[in-house]
PDB file of C-alpha atoms in Angstrom:
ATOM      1  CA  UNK Z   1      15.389  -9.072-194.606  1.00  0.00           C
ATOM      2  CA  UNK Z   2      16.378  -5.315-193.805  1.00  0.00           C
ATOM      3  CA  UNK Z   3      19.907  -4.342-193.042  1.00  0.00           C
ATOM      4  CA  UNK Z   4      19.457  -4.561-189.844  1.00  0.00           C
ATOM      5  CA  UNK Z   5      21.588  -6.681-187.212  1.00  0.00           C
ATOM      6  CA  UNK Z   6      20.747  -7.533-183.689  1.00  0.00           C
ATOM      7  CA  UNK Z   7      22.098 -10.446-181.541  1.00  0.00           C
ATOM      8  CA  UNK Z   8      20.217 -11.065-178.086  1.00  0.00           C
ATOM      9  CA  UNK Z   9      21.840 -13.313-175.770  1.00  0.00           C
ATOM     10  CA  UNK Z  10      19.900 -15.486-173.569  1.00  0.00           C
ATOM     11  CA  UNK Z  11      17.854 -15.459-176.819  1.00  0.00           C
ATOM     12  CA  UNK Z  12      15.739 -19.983-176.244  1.00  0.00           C
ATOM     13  CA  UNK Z  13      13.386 -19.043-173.831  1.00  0.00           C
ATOM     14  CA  UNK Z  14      11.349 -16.037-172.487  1.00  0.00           C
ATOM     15  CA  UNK Z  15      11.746 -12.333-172.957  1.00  0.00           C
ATOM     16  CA  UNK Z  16      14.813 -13.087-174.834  1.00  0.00           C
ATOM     17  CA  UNK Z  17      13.026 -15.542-177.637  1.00  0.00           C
ATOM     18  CA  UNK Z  18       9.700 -13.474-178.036  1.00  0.00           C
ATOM     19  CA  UNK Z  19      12.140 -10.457-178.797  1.00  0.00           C
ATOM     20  CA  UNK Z  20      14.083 -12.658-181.267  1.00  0.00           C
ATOM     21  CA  UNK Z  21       9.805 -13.604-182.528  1.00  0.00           C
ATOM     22  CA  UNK Z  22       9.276 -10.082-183.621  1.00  0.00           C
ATOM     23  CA  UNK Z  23      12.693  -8.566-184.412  1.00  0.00           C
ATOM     24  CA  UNK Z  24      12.675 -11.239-187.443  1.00  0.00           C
ATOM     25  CA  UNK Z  25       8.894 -10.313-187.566  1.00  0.00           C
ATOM     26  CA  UNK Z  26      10.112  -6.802-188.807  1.00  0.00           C
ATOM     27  CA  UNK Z  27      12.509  -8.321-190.915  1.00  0.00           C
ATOM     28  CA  UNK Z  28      15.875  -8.093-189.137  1.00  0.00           C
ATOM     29  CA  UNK Z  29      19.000 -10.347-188.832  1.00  0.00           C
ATOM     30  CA  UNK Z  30      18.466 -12.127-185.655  1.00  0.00           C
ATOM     31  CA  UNK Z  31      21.434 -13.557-184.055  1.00  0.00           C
ATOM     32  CA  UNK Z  32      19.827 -15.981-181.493  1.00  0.00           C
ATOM     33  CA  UNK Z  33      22.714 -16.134-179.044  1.00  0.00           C
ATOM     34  CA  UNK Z  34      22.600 -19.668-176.786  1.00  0.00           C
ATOM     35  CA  UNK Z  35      24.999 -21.577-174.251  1.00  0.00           C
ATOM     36  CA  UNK Z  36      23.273 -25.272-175.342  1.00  0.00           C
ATOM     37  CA  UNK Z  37      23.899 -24.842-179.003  1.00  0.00           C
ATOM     38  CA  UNK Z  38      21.222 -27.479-179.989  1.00  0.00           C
ATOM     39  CA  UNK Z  39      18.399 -24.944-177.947  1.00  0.00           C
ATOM     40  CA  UNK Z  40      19.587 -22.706-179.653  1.00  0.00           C
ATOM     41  CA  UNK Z  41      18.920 -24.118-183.346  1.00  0.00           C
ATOM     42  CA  UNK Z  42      15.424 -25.027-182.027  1.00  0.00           C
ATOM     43  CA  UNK Z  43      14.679 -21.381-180.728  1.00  0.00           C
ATOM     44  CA  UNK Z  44      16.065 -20.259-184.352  1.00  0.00           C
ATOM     45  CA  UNK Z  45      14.002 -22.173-186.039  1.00  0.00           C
ATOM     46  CA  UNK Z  46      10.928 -21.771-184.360  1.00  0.00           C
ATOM     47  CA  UNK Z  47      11.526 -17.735-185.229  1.00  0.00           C
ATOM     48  CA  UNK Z  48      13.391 -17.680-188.231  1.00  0.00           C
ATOM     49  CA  UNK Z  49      17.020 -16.168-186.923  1.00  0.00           C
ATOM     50  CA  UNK Z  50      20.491 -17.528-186.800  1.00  0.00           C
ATOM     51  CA  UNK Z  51      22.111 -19.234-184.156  1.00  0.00           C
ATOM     52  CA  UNK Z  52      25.241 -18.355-182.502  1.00  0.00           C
ATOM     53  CA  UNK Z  53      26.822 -20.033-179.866  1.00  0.00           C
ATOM     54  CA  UNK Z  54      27.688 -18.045-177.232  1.00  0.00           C
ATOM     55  CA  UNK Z  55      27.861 -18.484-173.140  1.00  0.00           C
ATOM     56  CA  UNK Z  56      28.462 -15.037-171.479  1.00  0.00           C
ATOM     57  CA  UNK Z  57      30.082 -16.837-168.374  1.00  0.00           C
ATOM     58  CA  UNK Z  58      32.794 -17.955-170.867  1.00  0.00           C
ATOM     59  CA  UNK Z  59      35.781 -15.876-172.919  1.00  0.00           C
ATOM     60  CA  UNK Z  60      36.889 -18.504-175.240  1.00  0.00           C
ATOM     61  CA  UNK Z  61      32.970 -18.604-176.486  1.00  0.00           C
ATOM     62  CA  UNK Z  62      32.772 -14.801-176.203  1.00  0.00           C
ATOM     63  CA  UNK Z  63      35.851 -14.480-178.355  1.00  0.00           C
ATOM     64  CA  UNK Z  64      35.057 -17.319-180.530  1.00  0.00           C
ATOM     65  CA  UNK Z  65      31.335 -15.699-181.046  1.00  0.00           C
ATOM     66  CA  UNK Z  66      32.512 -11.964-181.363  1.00  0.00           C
ATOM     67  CA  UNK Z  67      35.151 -13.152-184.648  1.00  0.00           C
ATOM     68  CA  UNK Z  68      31.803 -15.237-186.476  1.00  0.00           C
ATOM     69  CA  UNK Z  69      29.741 -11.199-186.312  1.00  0.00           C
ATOM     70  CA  UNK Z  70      31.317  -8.428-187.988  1.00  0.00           C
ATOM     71  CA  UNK Z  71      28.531  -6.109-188.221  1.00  0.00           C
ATOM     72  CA  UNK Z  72      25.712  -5.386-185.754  1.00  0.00           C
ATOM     73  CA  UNK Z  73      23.501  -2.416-185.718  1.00  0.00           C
ATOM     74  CA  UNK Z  74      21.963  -3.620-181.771  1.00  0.00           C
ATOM     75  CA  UNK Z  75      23.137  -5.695-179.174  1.00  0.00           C
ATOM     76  CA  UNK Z  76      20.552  -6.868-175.993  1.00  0.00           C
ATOM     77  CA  UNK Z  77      22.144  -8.270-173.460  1.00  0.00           C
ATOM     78  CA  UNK Z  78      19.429 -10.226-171.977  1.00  0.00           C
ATOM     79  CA  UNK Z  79      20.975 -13.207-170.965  1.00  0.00           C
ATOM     80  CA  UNK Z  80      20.449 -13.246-166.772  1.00  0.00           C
ATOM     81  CA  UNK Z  81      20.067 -15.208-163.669  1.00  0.00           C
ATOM     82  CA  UNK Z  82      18.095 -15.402-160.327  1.00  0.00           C
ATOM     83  CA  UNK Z  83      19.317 -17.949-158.118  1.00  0.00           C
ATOM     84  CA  UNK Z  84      17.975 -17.419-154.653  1.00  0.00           C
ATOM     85  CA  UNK Z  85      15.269 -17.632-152.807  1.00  0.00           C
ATOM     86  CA  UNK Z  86      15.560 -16.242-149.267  1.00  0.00           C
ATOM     87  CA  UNK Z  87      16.826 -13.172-147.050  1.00  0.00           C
ATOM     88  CA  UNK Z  88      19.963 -11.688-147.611  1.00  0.00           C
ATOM     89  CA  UNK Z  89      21.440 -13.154-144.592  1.00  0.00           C
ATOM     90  CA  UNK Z  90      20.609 -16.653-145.259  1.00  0.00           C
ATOM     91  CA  UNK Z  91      22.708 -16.032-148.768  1.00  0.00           C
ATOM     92  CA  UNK Z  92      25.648 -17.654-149.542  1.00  0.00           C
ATOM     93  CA  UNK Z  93      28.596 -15.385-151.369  1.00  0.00           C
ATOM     94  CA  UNK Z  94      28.667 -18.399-154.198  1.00  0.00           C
ATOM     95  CA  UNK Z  95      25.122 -17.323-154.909  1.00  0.00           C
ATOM     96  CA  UNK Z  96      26.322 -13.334-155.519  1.00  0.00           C
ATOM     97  CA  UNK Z  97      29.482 -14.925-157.402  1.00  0.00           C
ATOM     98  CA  UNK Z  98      27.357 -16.850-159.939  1.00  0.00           C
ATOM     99  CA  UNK Z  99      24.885 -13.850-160.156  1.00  0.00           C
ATOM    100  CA  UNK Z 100      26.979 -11.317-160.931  1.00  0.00           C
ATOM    101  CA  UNK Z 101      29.212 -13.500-163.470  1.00  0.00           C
ATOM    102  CA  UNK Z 102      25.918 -13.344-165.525  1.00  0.00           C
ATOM    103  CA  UNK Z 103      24.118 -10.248-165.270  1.00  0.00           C
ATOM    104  CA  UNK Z 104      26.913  -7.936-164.793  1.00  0.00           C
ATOM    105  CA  UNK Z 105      30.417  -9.527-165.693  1.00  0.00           C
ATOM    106  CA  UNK Z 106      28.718 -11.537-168.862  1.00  0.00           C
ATOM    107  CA  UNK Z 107      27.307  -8.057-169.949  1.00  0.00           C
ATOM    108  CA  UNK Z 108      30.883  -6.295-169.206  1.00  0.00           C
ATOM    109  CA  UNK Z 109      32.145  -9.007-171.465  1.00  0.00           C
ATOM    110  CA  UNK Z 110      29.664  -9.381-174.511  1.00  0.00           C
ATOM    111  CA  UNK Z 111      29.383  -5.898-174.600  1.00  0.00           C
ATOM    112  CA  UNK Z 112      33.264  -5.202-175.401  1.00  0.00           C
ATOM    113  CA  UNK Z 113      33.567  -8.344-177.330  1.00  0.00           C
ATOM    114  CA  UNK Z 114      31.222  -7.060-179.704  1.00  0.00           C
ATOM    115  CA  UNK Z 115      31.681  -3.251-179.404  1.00  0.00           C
ATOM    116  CA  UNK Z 116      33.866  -3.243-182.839  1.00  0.00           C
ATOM    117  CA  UNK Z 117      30.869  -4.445-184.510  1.00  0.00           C
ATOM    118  CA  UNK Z 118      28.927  -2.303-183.189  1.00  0.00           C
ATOM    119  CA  UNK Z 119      30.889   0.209-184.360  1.00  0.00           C
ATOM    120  CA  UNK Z 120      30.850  -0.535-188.066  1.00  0.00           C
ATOM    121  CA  UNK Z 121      26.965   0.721-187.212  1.00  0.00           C
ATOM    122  CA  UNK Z 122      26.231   4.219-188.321  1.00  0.00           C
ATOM    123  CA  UNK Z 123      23.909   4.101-185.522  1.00  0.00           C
ATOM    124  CA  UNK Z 124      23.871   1.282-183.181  1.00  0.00           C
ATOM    125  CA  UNK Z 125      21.550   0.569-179.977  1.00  0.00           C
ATOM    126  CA  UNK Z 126      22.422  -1.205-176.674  1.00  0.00           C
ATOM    127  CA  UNK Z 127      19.605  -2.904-174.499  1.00  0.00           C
ATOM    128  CA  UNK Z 128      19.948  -3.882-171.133  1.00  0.00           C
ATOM    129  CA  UNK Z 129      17.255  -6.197-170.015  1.00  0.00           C
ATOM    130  CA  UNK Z 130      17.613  -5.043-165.892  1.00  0.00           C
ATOM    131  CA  UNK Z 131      14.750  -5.194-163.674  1.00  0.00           C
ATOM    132  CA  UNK Z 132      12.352  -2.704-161.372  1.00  0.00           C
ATOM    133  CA  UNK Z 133      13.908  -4.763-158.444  1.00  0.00           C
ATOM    134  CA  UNK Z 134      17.254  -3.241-159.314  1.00  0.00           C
ATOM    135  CA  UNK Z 135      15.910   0.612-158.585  1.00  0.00           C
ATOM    136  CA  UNK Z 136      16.872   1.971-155.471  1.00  0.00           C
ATOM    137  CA  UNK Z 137      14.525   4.338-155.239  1.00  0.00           C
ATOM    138  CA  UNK Z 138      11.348   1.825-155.182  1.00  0.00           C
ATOM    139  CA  UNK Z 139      13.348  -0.285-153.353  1.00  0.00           C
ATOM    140  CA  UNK Z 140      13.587   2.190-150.384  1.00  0.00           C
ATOM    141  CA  UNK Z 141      10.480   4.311-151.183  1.00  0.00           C
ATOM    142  CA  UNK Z 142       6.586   3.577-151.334  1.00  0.00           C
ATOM    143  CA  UNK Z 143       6.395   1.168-154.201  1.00  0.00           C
ATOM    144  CA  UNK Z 144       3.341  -1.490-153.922  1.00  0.00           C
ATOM    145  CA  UNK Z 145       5.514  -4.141-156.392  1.00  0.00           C
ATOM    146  CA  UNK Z 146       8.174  -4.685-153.413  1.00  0.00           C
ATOM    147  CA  UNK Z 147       7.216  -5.693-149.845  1.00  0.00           C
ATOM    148  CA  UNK Z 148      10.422  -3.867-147.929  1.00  0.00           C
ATOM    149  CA  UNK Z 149       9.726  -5.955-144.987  1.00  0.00           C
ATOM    150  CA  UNK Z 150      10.818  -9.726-146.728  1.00  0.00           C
ATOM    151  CA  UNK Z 151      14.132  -9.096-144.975  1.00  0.00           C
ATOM    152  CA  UNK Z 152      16.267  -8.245-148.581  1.00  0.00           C
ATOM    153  CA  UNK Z 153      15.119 -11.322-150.471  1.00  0.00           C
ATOM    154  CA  UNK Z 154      16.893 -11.730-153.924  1.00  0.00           C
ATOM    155  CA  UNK Z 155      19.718  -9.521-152.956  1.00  0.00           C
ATOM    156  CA  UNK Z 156      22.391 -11.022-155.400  1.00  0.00           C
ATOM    157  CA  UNK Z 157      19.820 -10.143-158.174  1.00  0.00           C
ATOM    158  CA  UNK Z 158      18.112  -7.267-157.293  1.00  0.00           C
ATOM    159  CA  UNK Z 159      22.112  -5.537-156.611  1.00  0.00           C
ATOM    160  CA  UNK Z 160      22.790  -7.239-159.465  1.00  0.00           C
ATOM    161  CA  UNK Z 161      20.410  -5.425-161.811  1.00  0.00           C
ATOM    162  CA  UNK Z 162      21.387  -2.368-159.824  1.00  0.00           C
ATOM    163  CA  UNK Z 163      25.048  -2.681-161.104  1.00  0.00           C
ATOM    164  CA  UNK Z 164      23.794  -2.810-164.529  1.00  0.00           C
ATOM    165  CA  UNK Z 165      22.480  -0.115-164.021  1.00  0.00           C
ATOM    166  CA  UNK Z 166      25.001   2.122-163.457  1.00  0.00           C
ATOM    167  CA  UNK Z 167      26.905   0.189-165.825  1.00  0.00           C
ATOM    168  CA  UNK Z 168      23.795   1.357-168.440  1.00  0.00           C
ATOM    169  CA  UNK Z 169      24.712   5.001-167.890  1.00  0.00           C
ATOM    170  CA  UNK Z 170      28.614   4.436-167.703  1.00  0.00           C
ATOM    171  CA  UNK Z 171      28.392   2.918-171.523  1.00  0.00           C
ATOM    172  CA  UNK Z 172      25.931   4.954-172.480  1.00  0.00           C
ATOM    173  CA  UNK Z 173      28.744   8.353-171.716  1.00  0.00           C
ATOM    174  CA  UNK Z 174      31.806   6.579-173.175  1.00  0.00           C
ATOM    175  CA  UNK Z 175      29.786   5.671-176.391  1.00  0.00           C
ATOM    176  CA  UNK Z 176      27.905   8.731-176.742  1.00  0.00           C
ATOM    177  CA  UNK Z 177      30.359  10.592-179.044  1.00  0.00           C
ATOM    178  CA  UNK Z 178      29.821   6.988-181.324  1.00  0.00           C
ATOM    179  CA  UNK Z 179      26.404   7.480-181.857  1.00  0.00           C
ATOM    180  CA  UNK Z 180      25.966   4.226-179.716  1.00  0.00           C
ATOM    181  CA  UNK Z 181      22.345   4.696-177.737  1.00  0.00           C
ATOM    182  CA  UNK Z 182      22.928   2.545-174.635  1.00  0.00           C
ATOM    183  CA  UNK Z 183      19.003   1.920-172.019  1.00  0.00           C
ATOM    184  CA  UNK Z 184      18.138  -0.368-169.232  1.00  0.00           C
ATOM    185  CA  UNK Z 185      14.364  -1.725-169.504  1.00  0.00           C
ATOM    186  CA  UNK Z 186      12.405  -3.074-166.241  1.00  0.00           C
ATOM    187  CA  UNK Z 187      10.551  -5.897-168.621  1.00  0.00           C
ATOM    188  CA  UNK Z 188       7.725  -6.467-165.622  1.00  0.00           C
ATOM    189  CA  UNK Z 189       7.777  -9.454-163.457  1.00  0.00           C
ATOM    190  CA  UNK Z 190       7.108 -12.107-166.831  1.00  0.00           C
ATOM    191  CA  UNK Z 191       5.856 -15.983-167.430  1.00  0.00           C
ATOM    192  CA  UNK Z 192       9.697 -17.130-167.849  1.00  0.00           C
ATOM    193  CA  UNK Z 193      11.806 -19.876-166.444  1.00  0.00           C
ATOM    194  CA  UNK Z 194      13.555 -16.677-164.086  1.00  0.00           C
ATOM    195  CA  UNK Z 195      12.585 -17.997-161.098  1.00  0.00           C
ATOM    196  CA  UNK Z 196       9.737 -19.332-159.474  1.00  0.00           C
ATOM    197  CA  UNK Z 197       8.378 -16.399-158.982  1.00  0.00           C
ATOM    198  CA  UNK Z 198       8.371 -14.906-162.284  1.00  0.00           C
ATOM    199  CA  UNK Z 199       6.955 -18.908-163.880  1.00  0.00           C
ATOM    200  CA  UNK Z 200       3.698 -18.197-161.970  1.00  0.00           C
ATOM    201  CA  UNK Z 201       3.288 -14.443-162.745  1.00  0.00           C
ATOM    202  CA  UNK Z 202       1.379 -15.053-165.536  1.00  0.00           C
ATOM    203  CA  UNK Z 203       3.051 -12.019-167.277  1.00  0.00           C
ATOM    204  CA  UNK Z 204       3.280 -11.655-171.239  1.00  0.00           C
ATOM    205  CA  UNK Z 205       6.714 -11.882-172.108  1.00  0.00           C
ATOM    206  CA  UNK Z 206       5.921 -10.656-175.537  1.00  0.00           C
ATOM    207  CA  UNK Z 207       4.537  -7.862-173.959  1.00  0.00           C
ATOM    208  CA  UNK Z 208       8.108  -6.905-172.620  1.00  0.00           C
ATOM    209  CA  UNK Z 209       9.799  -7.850-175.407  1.00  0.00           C
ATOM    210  CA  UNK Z 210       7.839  -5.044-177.848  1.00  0.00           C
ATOM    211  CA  UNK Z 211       9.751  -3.000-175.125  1.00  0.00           C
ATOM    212  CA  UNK Z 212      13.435  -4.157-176.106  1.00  0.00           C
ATOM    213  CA  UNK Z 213      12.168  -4.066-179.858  1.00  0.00           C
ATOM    214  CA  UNK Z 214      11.535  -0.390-179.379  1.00  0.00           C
ATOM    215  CA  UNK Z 215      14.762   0.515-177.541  1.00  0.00           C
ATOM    216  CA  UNK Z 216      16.423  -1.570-179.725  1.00  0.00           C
ATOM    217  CA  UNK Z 217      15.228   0.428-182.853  1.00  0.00           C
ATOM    218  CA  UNK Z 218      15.548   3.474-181.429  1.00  0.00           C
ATOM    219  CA  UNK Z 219      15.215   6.822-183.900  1.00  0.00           C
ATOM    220  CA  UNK Z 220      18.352   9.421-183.947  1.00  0.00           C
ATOM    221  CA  UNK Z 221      16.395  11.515-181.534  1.00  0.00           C
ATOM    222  CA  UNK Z 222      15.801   8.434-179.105  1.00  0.00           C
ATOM    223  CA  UNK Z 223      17.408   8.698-175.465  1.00  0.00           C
ATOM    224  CA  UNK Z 224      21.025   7.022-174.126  1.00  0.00           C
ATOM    225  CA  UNK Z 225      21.808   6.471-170.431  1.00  0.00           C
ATOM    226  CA  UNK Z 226      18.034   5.457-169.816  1.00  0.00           C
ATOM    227  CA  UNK Z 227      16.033   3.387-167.219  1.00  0.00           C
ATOM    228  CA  UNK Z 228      12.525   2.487-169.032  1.00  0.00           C
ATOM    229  CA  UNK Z 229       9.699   0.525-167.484  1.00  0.00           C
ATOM    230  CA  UNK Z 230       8.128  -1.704-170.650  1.00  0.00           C
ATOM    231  CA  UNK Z 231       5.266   0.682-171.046  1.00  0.00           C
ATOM    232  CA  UNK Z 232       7.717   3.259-171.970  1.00  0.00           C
ATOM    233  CA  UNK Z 233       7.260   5.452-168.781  1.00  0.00           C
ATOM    234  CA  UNK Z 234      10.901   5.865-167.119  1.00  0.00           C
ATOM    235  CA  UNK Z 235      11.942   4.034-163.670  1.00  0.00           C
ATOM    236  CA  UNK Z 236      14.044   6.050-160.880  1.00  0.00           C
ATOM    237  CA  UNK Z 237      17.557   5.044-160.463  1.00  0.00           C
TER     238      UNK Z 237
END
């Protein structure tokens, strides 16, 4: 094991565990962050890391999972949900409720739960596992991965992603003067349990997560307040 500490919410299943796969690979401490503590020990297992308990949706486990980690050098907040499938104006405001308590509010939360941890880093990373769906400008330009004429399908999560964003550049100019290097990947649409969508893609998920490894492990010279497709190439806002 190196000194180096990363905890990955989301981290039994998809992009999240194949990150976990090779950040131990490398010889990190991987904190495999889970809501169902007993998938969690599994995924551990299966990759060598630790588990920690921890729902996003949820203080009390936030707080109870921030005071177990006193020291992390990188924090992916990967953890994330996609709930609908239809237009925009067939959507319920539940469904952008539930959305948003994940992949924004949950990353809002995790992130300052475990910022003074972060902070004990001399040079600590932040990873935010958005999505090419959350870009506005493929989402009003020319872009053959999005069919503009679906009538706004997946609005909760595609806005969703958008938010974190903007919340990707907000942290990464408040942290900046901490050394804290804060990006947004688009992982590609991936084999994962997303959506239904995303299960019959057929997509590498490892392939994505050697993405979040290298953001993740960023050098000093690496960027903050980025949006990076997983082939390293950058995404419009």
């Amino acid at each position: 094991m190196d000194s180096f500490t990363v905890l990955i919410t989301g981290a039994t299943s998809g992009i999240g565990l194949e990150t976990a796969r090779q950040l131990t690979a490398t010889g990190a401490t991987v904190l495999v962050g889970a809501r169902d503590p007993d998938r969690g020990a599994s995924a551990a297992a299966e990759v060598g890391g630790t588990v920690l308990a921890l729902d996003v949706t949820d203080a009390a486990s936030i707080a109870a999972a921030a005071e177990r980690v006193p020291h992390l050098d990188a924090l992916v907040n990967n953890a994330g949900v996609s709930l609908e499938d239809g237009p925009l104006t067939a959507t319920g405001i539940d469904v952008f409720r539930r959305t948003y308590e994940t992949n924004v509010f949950g990353v809002v939360a995790a992130t300052n739960a475990f910022l003074p941890a972060l902070l004990r880093s001399p040079a600590a990373r932040i990873v935010n596992v958005s999505s090419g769906t959350g870009s506005i400008a493929w989402s009003t330009g020319p872009n053959p991965q999005f069919d503009h004429g679906r009538g706004a399908w997946a609005a909760a999560y595609r806005s969703s992603k958008t938010a974190l964003n903007a919340l990707t550049v907000l942290y990464a100019q408040a942290l900046a003067d901490d050394g804290i290097k804060v990006n947004a990947l688009a992982p590609g649409l991936r084999a994962t349990g997303l959506n239904a969508a995303a299960a019959r893609s057929g997509g590498d998920p490892a392939e994505a997560a050697a993405a979040v490894v290298r953001l993740a492990r960023l050098p000093e010279d690496g960027p903050t307040g980025g949006f990076f497709s997983w082939d390293g190439t950058e995404v419009p806002w």
